């Protein structure tokens, strides 16, 4: 390929990728970054294990969650957090961002190699960063970013051979493709990926590599099948062996077997309703997995559907598969095998297919100009009300003095940019595709800017209050498993005990009592209590003046009950989104 001049580079697309990458770092340490409730469970296990001073066994105060994930995830946090000395959300989440950026760089490289265009590489990178599954699970302290990186490495090798068009993918591939060194490195990569999440991931990873290897061969021969099968068998055995080191190193291997292998993994393959009844009519029917890739794309749901529709239009034509390049066959095997494998377990989730999303990003970038514009127009139509609602919430936060004037203004500017891009995409046909990505980026940016005031030092408890709470017995609300862990970042050094809140009445600390009586009960049991506002008309905690109000901050209400958010009050987020959080202590007699 002739060298490209700097002037010919697609600077708007490059700028879009840079902005998307910057967005991953903005607000990374905030309590309201888009994440999953399990993040705090994992952070809790990592903190408890670090406090024990030992790598193993894993530690937890939450029942049945001690061995919920392999140790590599928690060791990563322990090292990043310097065994508790640099314990912050930003520090714990940063390794996930590094993994995500590394995966993005690799898929952009291969998109460029397959297309010969920098623009296509930028589109692939922007798509991957703007997929909601990447934004939600690829920057918070969760397992998806590292597992996606490690499990994709063998696929990148197979794709590299296909892109090069050498004998590495063919009947003479013994020396260049699947020799024992390559098979060993593949096993190490799959083993590290499984050591972050589960040994079960070795199955789809190995199956995808095997199918991609054979599908990309110019001619299928018995020696090739035998070589690929033997090589992948060794890779799989090595990966399982690396994962099995957990049992060797853990002082309590019986608990690992019971809690992780049987409860966390084998339990997902069984169902009391019967396999086929659950598969067809249960909570996770098989057909839901057909939408797994669009669901993982999130705001780009309809764009991925457009890719699927474009593929279906030519899928059944006689010459379609024959005309596919070896690299395209690798991508096809990657996507299809992961989908098929994770349709089999009785518990199904689109999250299990996240490691195949890099292939979706590349495929979409390659077919970008062939995806019908109607799918982008539908996406733009969805972005408009989302941006308007974010602007409304930011405006209300300004009225409630949660956010300052400049903070509200910059959020409104971001939403205005998104709305302008969406409008341009509707009326200027050639801009519709890029405008879609700009609008999605604006949604993420607007959300990050909107919640940013809630994460500033001035929005939390004062340094004096934090100093006073060190070593004190503190009761904190827990609306979801492990959510109490966030208070270790809010009031570091406090001796925190969770109590059930927000409808999570599992019996801890008398949830059957009326709110006022329960607050009095908690104040008798602890040195201080973090209490959530019961209703909008409540101006202060009910214990006043018999208690002392030490501090207050805003709480964003989640897990709403039916009827709390309706069309009538949707435009008034102050009625259903924000509540006060009070830190109170019993007034000495």
Coordinates of C-alpha atoms in Angstrom, one line a residue:
X1 CA 0.0 0.0 0.0
X2 CA 1.4 3.5 -0.8
X3 CA 2.0 5.7 2.2
X4 CA -0.8 8.1 3.1
X5 CA -0.1 11.8 3.5
X6 CA -1.1 13.5 6.8
X7 CA -3.6 15.6 4.9
X8 CA -5.5 12.6 3.7
X9 CA -6.1 11.1 7.2
X10 CA -9.8 11.1 8.3
X11 CA -9.3 13.6 11.2
X12 CA -13.0 13.7 12.2
X13 CA -13.0 9.9 12.8
X14 CA -9.7 10.1 14.6
X15 CA -11.1 12.9 16.8
X16 CA -14.1 10.8 17.5
X17 CA -12.0 7.9 18.8
X18 CA -9.8 10.2 20.9
X19 CA -12.9 11.7 22.5
X20 CA -14.4 8.3 23.2
X21 CA -11.2 7.2 24.8
X22 CA -11.0 10.3 26.9
X23 CA -14.6 9.7 28.1
X24 CA -13.4 6.3 29.6
X25 CA -11.1 8.2 31.9
X26 CA -13.5 11.0 32.8
X27 CA -15.4 10.3 36.0
X28 CA -13.7 6.9 36.3
X29 CA -13.5 7.3 40.1
X30 CA -17.1 8.4 40.5
X31 CA -19.6 6.5 42.5
X32 CA -22.2 6.8 39.7
X33 CA -20.2 5.6 36.7
X34 CA -22.3 3.1 34.7
X35 CA -21.5 -0.3 36.2
X36 CA -23.1 -3.4 37.6
X37 CA -24.1 -4.0 41.2
X38 CA -21.7 -6.9 41.4
X39 CA -18.8 -4.5 41.2
X40 CA -19.0 -3.7 44.9
X41 CA -19.1 -7.4 45.7
X42 CA -15.8 -7.9 44.0
X43 CA -14.3 -4.8 45.5
X44 CA -15.4 -6.1 48.9
X45 CA -13.7 -9.4 48.4
X46 CA -10.5 -7.7 47.2
X47 CA -10.4 -5.4 50.2
X48 CA -11.0 -8.1 52.7
X49 CA -8.4 -10.4 51.1
X50 CA -5.9 -7.5 51.1
X51 CA -6.6 -6.8 54.7
X52 CA -5.8 -10.4 55.5
X53 CA -2.3 -9.9 54.2
X54 CA -2.4 -13.1 52.2
X55 CA -3.1 -13.9 48.5
X56 CA -5.3 -16.8 49.4
X57 CA -7.8 -17.8 50.6
X58 CA -10.1 -15.2 49.4
X59 CA -12.0 -13.4 52.1
X60 CA -15.6 -12.0 52.3
X61 CA -18.2 -11.0 54.9
X62 CA -21.0 -11.6 52.4
X63 CA -22.6 -15.0 52.6
X64 CA -21.9 -17.4 49.7
X65 CA -19.7 -14.9 47.8
X66 CA -16.2 -15.7 49.0
X67 CA -15.2 -17.7 46.0
X68 CA -17.5 -16.2 43.4
X69 CA -14.7 -15.5 41.0
X70 CA -11.2 -16.8 40.4
X71 CA -8.4 -15.0 42.3
X72 CA -6.7 -13.2 39.4
X73 CA -9.4 -10.6 39.4
X74 CA -8.9 -9.8 43.1
X75 CA -5.1 -10.0 42.9
X76 CA -5.3 -7.4 40.2
X77 CA -7.1 -5.0 42.6
X78 CA -4.8 -5.8 45.5
X79 CA -1.7 -5.0 43.4
X80 CA -3.3 -1.9 41.8
X81 CA -4.5 -0.7 45.2
X82 CA -1.1 -1.4 46.8
X83 CA -2.7 -3.8 49.3
X84 CA -5.1 -1.1 50.5
X85 CA -2.6 1.8 50.6
X86 CA -4.0 3.4 47.4
X87 CA -7.6 2.2 47.6
X88 CA -9.7 4.4 45.3
X89 CA -12.3 3.6 42.7
X90 CA -10.1 5.2 40.0
X91 CA -7.1 3.1 40.9
X92 CA -9.1 -0.1 41.0
X93 CA -10.9 0.6 37.7
X94 CA -7.9 1.8 35.7
X95 CA -6.6 -1.7 34.8
X96 CA -9.9 -2.5 33.1
X97 CA -9.5 0.7 31.0
X98 CA -6.0 -0.4 30.0
X99 CA -7.3 -3.8 28.9
X100 CA -10.1 -2.1 27.0
X101 CA -7.8 0.2 25.2
X102 CA -5.4 -2.7 24.3
X103 CA -8.4 -4.6 22.8
X104 CA -9.5 -1.5 20.9
X105 CA -6.0 -1.0 19.5
X106 CA -5.9 -4.6 18.3
X107 CA -9.2 -4.6 16.6
X108 CA -8.5 -1.2 15.0
X109 CA -5.2 -2.7 13.6
X110 CA -7.0 -5.6 12.1
X111 CA -9.8 -3.5 10.7
X112 CA -7.1 -1.4 9.0
X113 CA -5.3 -4.5 7.7
X114 CA -8.5 -6.0 6.3
X115 CA -9.8 -2.8 4.6
X116 CA -6.6 -0.8 4.0
X117 CA -8.3 2.3 5.3
X118 CA -7.7 4.3 8.4
X119 CA -11.3 5.4 8.4
X120 CA -12.5 1.8 8.8
X121 CA -10.1 1.3 11.7
X122 CA -11.4 4.4 13.4
X123 CA -15.0 3.3 12.9
X124 CA -14.2 -0.1 14.4
X125 CA -12.5 1.5 17.4
X126 CA -15.3 4.0 17.9
X127 CA -18.0 1.3 17.7
X128 CA -16.3 -0.9 20.2
X129 CA -15.8 1.9 22.7
X130 CA -19.4 3.1 22.2
X131 CA -21.0 -0.3 22.7
X132 CA -22.7 -0.1 26.0
X133 CA -21.3 -3.5 27.1
X134 CA -17.8 -2.1 26.7
X135 CA -18.6 1.2 28.4
X136 CA -20.4 -0.5 31.3
X137 CA -18.2 -3.6 31.8
X138 CA -14.9 -2.4 30.2
X139 CA -14.1 0.5 32.5
X140 CA -15.5 -0.5 35.9
X141 CA -13.9 -3.0 38.2
X142 CA -15.4 -6.1 36.6
X143 CA -14.2 -9.1 34.7
X144 CA -15.2 -8.4 31.1
X145 CA -12.3 -6.3 30.0
X146 CA -9.4 -8.6 31.0
X147 CA -11.2 -11.8 30.0
X148 CA -12.1 -10.2 26.6
X149 CA -8.4 -9.3 26.0
X150 CA -6.9 -12.6 26.9
X151 CA -9.5 -14.8 25.2
X152 CA -9.2 -12.8 22.0
X153 CA -5.4 -13.1 21.7
X154 CA -5.6 -16.6 20.0
X155 CA -8.3 -15.3 17.6
X156 CA -6.1 -12.4 16.7
X157 CA -3.3 -14.8 15.7
X158 CA -5.7 -16.8 13.5
X159 CA -7.0 -13.6 12.0
X160 CA -3.4 -12.3 11.4
X161 CA -2.6 -15.4 9.4
X162 CA -5.8 -15.0 7.4
X163 CA -5.1 -11.3 6.8
X164 CA -1.5 -12.1 5.6
X165 CA -2.8 -14.8 3.3
X166 CA 0.2 -16.9 4.0
X167 CA 0.4 -20.7 4.3
X168 CA -0.2 -20.3 8.0
X169 CA -3.9 -21.0 7.4
X170 CA -3.8 -24.0 5.3
X171 CA -2.5 -27.5 4.9
X172 CA 1.1 -26.4 5.3
X173 CA 0.5 -24.5 8.5
X174 CA 2.5 -26.7 10.8
X175 CA 5.5 -24.5 11.0
X176 CA 3.9 -21.1 10.9
X177 CA 0.5 -21.6 12.3
X178 CA -0.4 -24.4 14.8
X179 CA 2.9 -25.7 16.0
X180 CA 3.5 -26.6 19.7
X181 CA 4.8 -23.1 20.5
X182 CA 1.7 -21.4 19.2
X183 CA -0.6 -23.9 20.8
X184 CA 1.2 -23.4 24.1
X185 CA 0.8 -19.6 23.9
X186 CA -2.8 -20.0 23.1
X187 CA -3.3 -22.2 26.1
X188 CA -1.6 -19.6 28.3
X189 CA -3.8 -16.8 27.0
X190 CA -7.0 -18.9 27.5
X191 CA -5.8 -19.9 30.9
X192 CA -5.3 -16.3 32.0
X193 CA -8.7 -15.3 30.6
X194 CA -10.4 -18.2 32.5
X195 CA -8.4 -17.2 35.7
X196 CA -10.3 -13.9 35.6
X197 CA -13.8 -15.4 35.1
X198 CA -14.3 -19.1 34.8
X199 CA -12.8 -22.3 33.4
X200 CA -16.1 -22.7 31.4
X201 CA -14.9 -19.9 29.1
X202 CA -12.2 -22.3 27.7
X203 CA -14.9 -24.2 25.9
X204 CA -16.2 -21.4 23.6
X205 CA -12.7 -19.9 23.2
X206 CA -11.2 -23.2 22.0
X207 CA -14.2 -24.1 19.9
X208 CA -14.1 -20.7 18.2
X209 CA -10.4 -21.0 17.5
X210 CA -10.8 -24.5 16.1
X211 CA -13.7 -23.5 13.8
X212 CA -12.0 -20.3 12.7
X213 CA -8.8 -22.3 11.9
X214 CA -10.6 -24.8 9.7
X215 CA -13.0 -22.4 8.2
X216 CA -10.3 -20.1 7.0
X217 CA -8.2 -22.9 5.4
X218 CA -8.2 -22.9 1.6
X219 CA -8.8 -26.6 1.6
X220 CA -10.0 -28.9 4.4
X221 CA -7.8 -31.9 4.7
X222 CA -7.5 -34.7 7.2
X223 CA -3.9 -33.7 8.3
X224 CA -5.2 -30.1 8.9
X225 CA -8.1 -31.3 11.0
X226 CA -5.8 -33.6 13.0
X227 CA -3.2 -30.9 13.5
X228 CA -5.8 -28.3 14.6
X229 CA -7.6 -30.8 16.9
X230 CA -4.4 -32.0 18.6
X231 CA -3.1 -28.5 19.0
X232 CA -6.3 -27.1 20.5
X233 CA -6.6 -30.1 22.7
X234 CA -3.1 -29.3 24.2
X235 CA -4.1 -25.6 24.5
X236 CA -7.3 -26.5 26.3
X237 CA -5.6 -28.8 28.7
X238 CA -3.0 -26.2 29.5
X239 CA -5.6 -23.5 30.0
X240 CA -7.5 -25.8 32.4
X241 CA -4.2 -26.6 34.1
X242 CA -3.5 -22.9 34.7
X243 CA -7.0 -22.4 36.2
X244 CA -6.5 -25.5 38.3
X245 CA -3.6 -23.9 40.1
X246 CA -6.2 -22.2 42.2
X247 CA -7.0 -25.5 43.8
X248 CA -3.3 -26.2 44.4
X249 CA -2.5 -22.7 45.9
X250 CA -5.7 -22.2 48.0
X251 CA -5.5 -23.6 51.5
X252 CA -9.2 -24.5 51.3
X253 CA -9.7 -26.2 47.9
X254 CA -12.9 -28.0 49.1
X255 CA -14.6 -24.6 49.5
X256 CA -13.5 -23.6 46.0
X257 CA -15.0 -26.7 44.6
X258 CA -18.3 -26.3 46.4
X259 CA -18.7 -22.5 46.0
X260 CA -17.3 -21.9 42.6
X261 CA -17.4 -25.1 40.5
X262 CA -20.7 -26.5 41.8
X263 CA -22.7 -23.4 42.9
X264 CA -21.4 -20.8 40.5
X265 CA -20.9 -22.9 37.3
X266 CA -22.6 -26.3 37.4
X267 CA -25.7 -24.7 38.8
X268 CA -26.1 -22.7 35.6
X269 CA -26.5 -25.9 33.6
X270 CA -29.4 -27.3 35.7
X271 CA -33.0 -26.3 36.1
X272 CA -35.8 -27.7 38.2
X273 CA -38.3 -27.0 35.4
X274 CA -36.5 -29.4 33.0
X275 CA -34.0 -28.3 30.4
X276 CA -36.3 -27.9 27.4
X277 CA -39.2 -26.4 29.3
X278 CA -36.8 -23.7 30.7
X279 CA -35.1 -23.3 27.3
X280 CA -38.4 -22.6 25.5
X281 CA -40.6 -21.0 28.2
X282 CA -38.4 -20.1 31.2
X283 CA -36.8 -16.8 32.3
X284 CA -33.9 -17.2 29.9
X285 CA -35.4 -18.8 26.7
X286 CA -33.1 -19.7 23.9
X287 CA -34.5 -17.2 21.5
X288 CA -33.3 -14.3 23.7
X289 CA -29.7 -15.1 22.8
X290 CA -30.4 -14.2 19.2
X291 CA -30.5 -10.6 20.3
X292 CA -27.5 -10.8 22.6
X293 CA -25.2 -8.9 20.3
X294 CA -27.6 -6.0 19.7
X295 CA -28.4 -5.9 23.4
X296 CA -24.7 -5.7 24.2
X297 CA -24.4 -2.8 21.7
X298 CA -26.9 -0.8 23.9
X299 CA -27.6 2.5 22.2
X300 CA -26.3 1.0 19.0
X301 CA -28.9 -1.8 19.2
X302 CA -30.5 -0.9 15.9
X303 CA -27.2 -0.4 14.1
X304 CA -26.2 -4.0 15.0
X305 CA -29.6 -5.2 13.9
X306 CA -28.9 -3.4 10.6
X307 CA -25.7 -5.4 10.3
X308 CA -27.6 -8.6 10.9
X309 CA -30.2 -7.7 8.3
X310 CA -27.5 -6.9 5.7
X311 CA -25.8 -10.2 6.4
X312 CA -29.1 -12.2 6.2
X313 CA -29.8 -10.7 2.8
X314 CA -26.8 -12.4 1.3
X315 CA -26.3 -15.3 3.7
X316 CA -28.3 -17.8 1.7
X317 CA -26.9 -17.0 -1.7
X318 CA -25.0 -19.8 -3.2
X319 CA -21.6 -18.0 -3.6
X320 CA -21.7 -16.0 -0.4
X321 CA -19.5 -18.2 1.7
X322 CA -17.1 -19.1 -1.1
X323 CA -16.5 -15.4 -1.7
X324 CA -15.6 -14.6 1.9
X325 CA -12.0 -14.0 2.6
X326 CA -10.2 -16.2 5.2
X327 CA -10.2 -13.2 7.6
X328 CA -13.9 -12.7 7.2
X329 CA -14.5 -16.4 7.9
X330 CA -12.5 -16.1 11.1
X331 CA -14.8 -13.2 12.2
X332 CA -17.9 -15.3 11.3
X333 CA -16.7 -18.3 13.3
X334 CA -15.8 -16.0 16.2
X335 CA -19.4 -14.6 16.4
X336 CA -21.3 -17.7 15.6
X337 CA -19.5 -20.2 17.9
X338 CA -19.8 -17.9 21.0
X339 CA -23.5 -17.4 20.2
X340 CA -24.2 -21.2 19.9
X341 CA -22.1 -22.2 22.9
X342 CA -23.8 -19.8 25.3
X343 CA -27.3 -20.7 24.0
X344 CA -26.8 -24.2 25.6
X345 CA -26.6 -23.4 29.4
X346 CA -30.0 -23.1 31.2
X347 CA -29.0 -19.7 32.5
X348 CA -28.4 -17.4 29.6
X349 CA -27.2 -13.8 29.5
X350 CA -26.1 -11.5 26.7
X351 CA -23.1 -10.6 29.0
X352 CA -21.6 -14.0 28.3
X353 CA -21.0 -13.0 24.7
X354 CA -19.1 -9.8 25.4
X355 CA -15.7 -11.5 24.5
X356 CA -17.1 -11.7 20.9
X357 CA -18.0 -8.0 20.6
X358 CA -14.6 -7.1 19.1
X359 CA -15.5 -9.2 16.1
X360 CA -18.9 -7.4 15.8
X361 CA -17.1 -4.1 15.8
X362 CA -14.8 -5.1 13.0
X363 CA -17.6 -6.6 11.0
X364 CA -19.7 -3.5 11.4
X365 CA -16.8 -1.2 10.3
X366 CA -16.2 -3.3 7.2
X367 CA -19.9 -3.3 6.3
X368 CA -20.4 0.3 7.5
X369 CA -21.5 1.8 4.2
X370 CA -23.7 -1.2 3.3
X371 CA -25.8 -0.9 6.4
X372 CA -29.1 0.7 5.5
X373 CA -29.5 4.3 6.7
X374 CA -32.9 3.6 8.2
X375 CA -31.2 1.8 11.1
X376 CA -29.1 4.9 11.8
X377 CA -32.2 7.1 11.6
X378 CA -34.0 4.9 14.1
X379 CA -31.0 5.2 16.4
X380 CA -30.9 8.9 16.1
X381 CA -34.6 9.1 16.9
X382 CA -33.9 7.2 20.1
X383 CA -31.0 9.5 21.0
X384 CA -33.1 12.7 20.9
X385 CA -35.4 11.9 23.9
X386 CA -32.5 10.4 25.8
X387 CA -30.5 13.7 25.4
X388 CA -33.5 15.8 26.2
X389 CA -34.1 13.8 29.4
X390 CA -30.5 14.2 30.5
X391 CA -30.7 17.9 29.9
X392 CA -33.8 18.1 32.0
X393 CA -32.2 16.2 34.9
X394 CA -29.2 18.5 34.7
X395 CA -31.4 21.5 34.8
X396 CA -33.3 20.2 37.8
X397 CA -30.0 19.5 39.6
X398 CA -29.2 23.1 39.1
X399 CA -32.6 24.2 40.6
X400 CA -32.0 21.9 43.6
X401 CA -28.5 23.4 44.0
X402 CA -26.9 20.0 43.5
X403 CA -25.0 21.3 40.6
X404 CA -23.5 24.7 40.0
X405 CA -24.4 27.0 37.1
X406 CA -21.2 26.2 35.1
X407 CA -21.7 22.5 35.7
X408 CA -25.2 22.6 34.4
X409 CA -24.1 24.8 31.5
X410 CA -21.4 22.4 30.3
X411 CA -23.9 19.4 30.5
X412 CA -26.4 21.4 28.4
X413 CA -23.7 22.1 25.9
X414 CA -22.9 18.4 25.5
X415 CA -26.6 17.6 25.1
X416 CA -26.9 20.4 22.5
X417 CA -24.0 19.0 20.5
X418 CA -25.7 15.6 20.5
X419 CA -29.0 17.1 19.4
X420 CA -27.3 19.1 16.7
X421 CA -25.6 16.0 15.5
X422 CA -28.8 14.0 15.5
X423 CA -30.6 16.7 13.6
X424 CA -27.9 16.9 11.0
X425 CA -28.0 13.1 10.6
X426 CA -31.7 13.3 9.8
X427 CA -31.5 16.1 7.2
X428 CA -28.1 15.5 5.7
X429 CA -28.1 11.9 4.4
X430 CA -24.3 11.5 4.0
X431 CA -23.8 12.4 7.7
X432 CA -26.3 10.0 9.2
X433 CA -23.8 7.3 10.1
X434 CA -21.2 9.5 11.7
X435 CA -23.9 11.6 13.4
X436 CA -25.2 8.4 15.0
X437 CA -21.9 7.8 16.7
X438 CA -21.6 11.5 17.7
X439 CA -25.1 11.4 19.3
X440 CA -24.2 8.2 21.2
X441 CA -21.0 9.8 22.4
X442 CA -22.9 12.9 23.5
X443 CA -25.3 10.7 25.6
X444 CA -22.4 9.1 27.4
X445 CA -20.7 12.5 27.9
X446 CA -23.9 14.2 29.1
X447 CA -24.5 11.4 31.6
X448 CA -20.9 11.7 32.9
X449 CA -21.1 15.5 33.2
X450 CA -24.5 15.2 34.8
X451 CA -23.4 13.0 37.6
X452 CA -20.0 14.7 38.0
X453 CA -21.3 17.1 40.7
X454 CA -22.3 14.2 42.9
X455 CA -18.7 12.9 43.0
X456 CA -16.9 16.1 44.0
X457 CA -15.4 16.6 47.5
X458 CA -17.9 19.3 48.2
X459 CA -20.8 16.9 47.6
X460 CA -19.5 14.4 50.1
X461 CA -18.9 14.5 53.9
X462 CA -16.4 17.0 55.1
X463 CA -12.8 16.1 56.1
X464 CA -13.7 16.8 59.8
X465 CA -16.6 14.3 59.6
X466 CA -14.5 11.7 58.0
X467 CA -11.9 12.1 60.7
X468 CA -14.5 11.8 63.4
X469 CA -15.9 8.6 61.9
X470 CA -12.6 6.7 61.8
X471 CA -12.8 3.7 64.0
X472 CA -16.5 4.3 64.8
X473 CA -19.2 1.7 64.4
X474 CA -21.3 2.9 61.5
X475 CA -24.6 1.5 60.1
X476 CA -25.1 2.1 56.4
X477 CA -28.0 1.3 54.0
X478 CA -27.7 -1.7 51.7
X479 CA -30.2 -1.8 48.8
X480 CA -28.4 -4.5 46.8
X481 CA -25.8 -7.2 47.6
X482 CA -22.5 -5.6 48.5
X483 CA -23.6 -2.0 47.9
X484 CA -22.6 -1.1 51.5
X485 CA -18.9 -1.4 50.3
X486 CA -19.2 2.1 48.7
X487 CA -19.1 3.7 52.1
X488 CA -15.5 2.5 52.6
X489 CA -14.7 5.1 50.0
X490 CA -17.0 7.8 51.4
X491 CA -16.0 7.4 55.1
X492 CA -12.7 5.6 55.0
X493 CA -11.6 4.0 58.3
X494 CA -15.1 3.6 59.7
X495 CA -16.2 0.2 61.0
X496 CA -19.1 -0.3 58.6
X497 CA -22.1 -2.7 59.1
X498 CA -24.9 -2.8 56.5
X499 CA -28.6 -2.8 57.2
X500 CA -31.4 -3.6 54.7
X501 CA -32.8 -0.6 52.9
X502 CA -34.8 0.4 49.8
X503 CA -37.1 -2.6 50.0
X504 CA -34.4 -5.2 50.5
X505 CA -36.0 -6.7 53.6
X506 CA -34.0 -9.9 54.3
X507 CA -34.4 -9.6 58.1
X508 CA -31.2 -7.7 59.0
X509 CA -31.7 -5.1 61.8
X510 CA -35.5 -5.2 62.1
X511 CA -36.8 -4.0 58.7
X512 CA -40.3 -4.7 59.9
X513 CA -40.2 -1.6 62.2
X514 CA -41.6 1.8 61.1
X515 CA -38.8 4.0 59.7
X516 CA -38.7 6.3 62.7
X517 CA -38.6 3.4 65.1
X518 CA -36.0 1.6 63.1
X519 CA -33.8 4.7 63.1
X520 CA -34.0 4.8 66.9
X521 CA -33.1 1.1 67.1
X522 CA -30.1 1.6 64.9
X523 CA -28.9 4.6 66.9
X524 CA -29.0 2.5 70.0
X525 CA -26.8 -0.2 68.4
X526 CA -24.2 1.9 66.6
X527 CA -22.1 5.1 67.1
X528 CA -23.7 6.6 63.9
X529 CA -26.1 5.8 61.2
X530 CA -26.4 6.8 57.5
X531 CA -30.1 7.2 56.9
X532 CA -31.9 7.8 53.6
X533 CA -34.8 10.3 53.3
X534 CA -38.1 8.4 53.6
X535 CA -40.3 10.8 51.6
X536 CA -40.1 14.1 49.7
X537 CA -41.9 16.0 52.5
X538 CA -39.4 14.9 55.1
X539 CA -37.1 17.9 55.9
X540 CA -34.8 16.1 58.2
X541 CA -34.2 12.8 60.0
X542 CA -37.0 11.8 62.3
X543 CA -34.7 11.4 65.3
X544 CA -34.1 15.2 65.6
X545 CA -33.6 16.8 68.1
X546 CA -32.7 13.7 70.0
X547 CA -29.8 13.0 67.6
X548 CA -27.0 15.1 66.1
X549 CA -26.9 15.7 62.3
X550 CA -23.2 15.3 61.4
X551 CA -23.5 15.7 57.7
X552 CA -25.7 15.4 54.6
X553 CA -25.3 14.6 50.9
X554 CA -27.5 13.7 48.0
X555 CA -28.4 10.1 47.2
X556 CA -29.5 8.9 43.7
X557 CA -32.4 6.5 44.1
X558 CA -32.3 3.3 42.1
X559 CA -34.3 0.1 41.8
X560 CA -37.6 1.9 41.8
X561 CA -40.8 0.1 42.7
X562 CA -43.7 -0.1 40.3
X563 CA -45.6 3.2 40.1
X564 CA -42.8 5.4 41.4
X565 CA -41.9 6.6 37.9
X566 CA -44.8 7.3 35.6
X567 CA -45.5 9.4 32.5
X568 CA -47.1 12.0 34.8
X569 CA -43.9 12.6 36.9
X570 CA -41.3 11.7 34.3
X571 CA -40.5 15.3 33.6
X572 CA -40.0 15.9 37.4
X573 CA -36.9 13.9 38.3
X574 CA -36.8 15.7 41.6
X575 CA -39.8 13.6 42.6
X576 CA -38.3 10.1 41.9
X577 CA -34.6 10.4 41.4
X578 CA -33.0 12.3 44.3
X579 CA -33.2 11.8 48.0
X580 CA -31.2 13.2 51.0
X581 CA -28.7 11.0 52.8
X582 CA -28.1 12.0 56.5
X583 CA -25.3 11.0 58.8
X584 CA -26.6 11.1 62.3
X585 CA -25.4 10.1 65.8
X586 CA -27.1 9.9 69.2
X587 CA -26.9 13.1 71.1
X588 CA -25.1 12.5 74.4
X589 CA -27.4 13.0 77.4

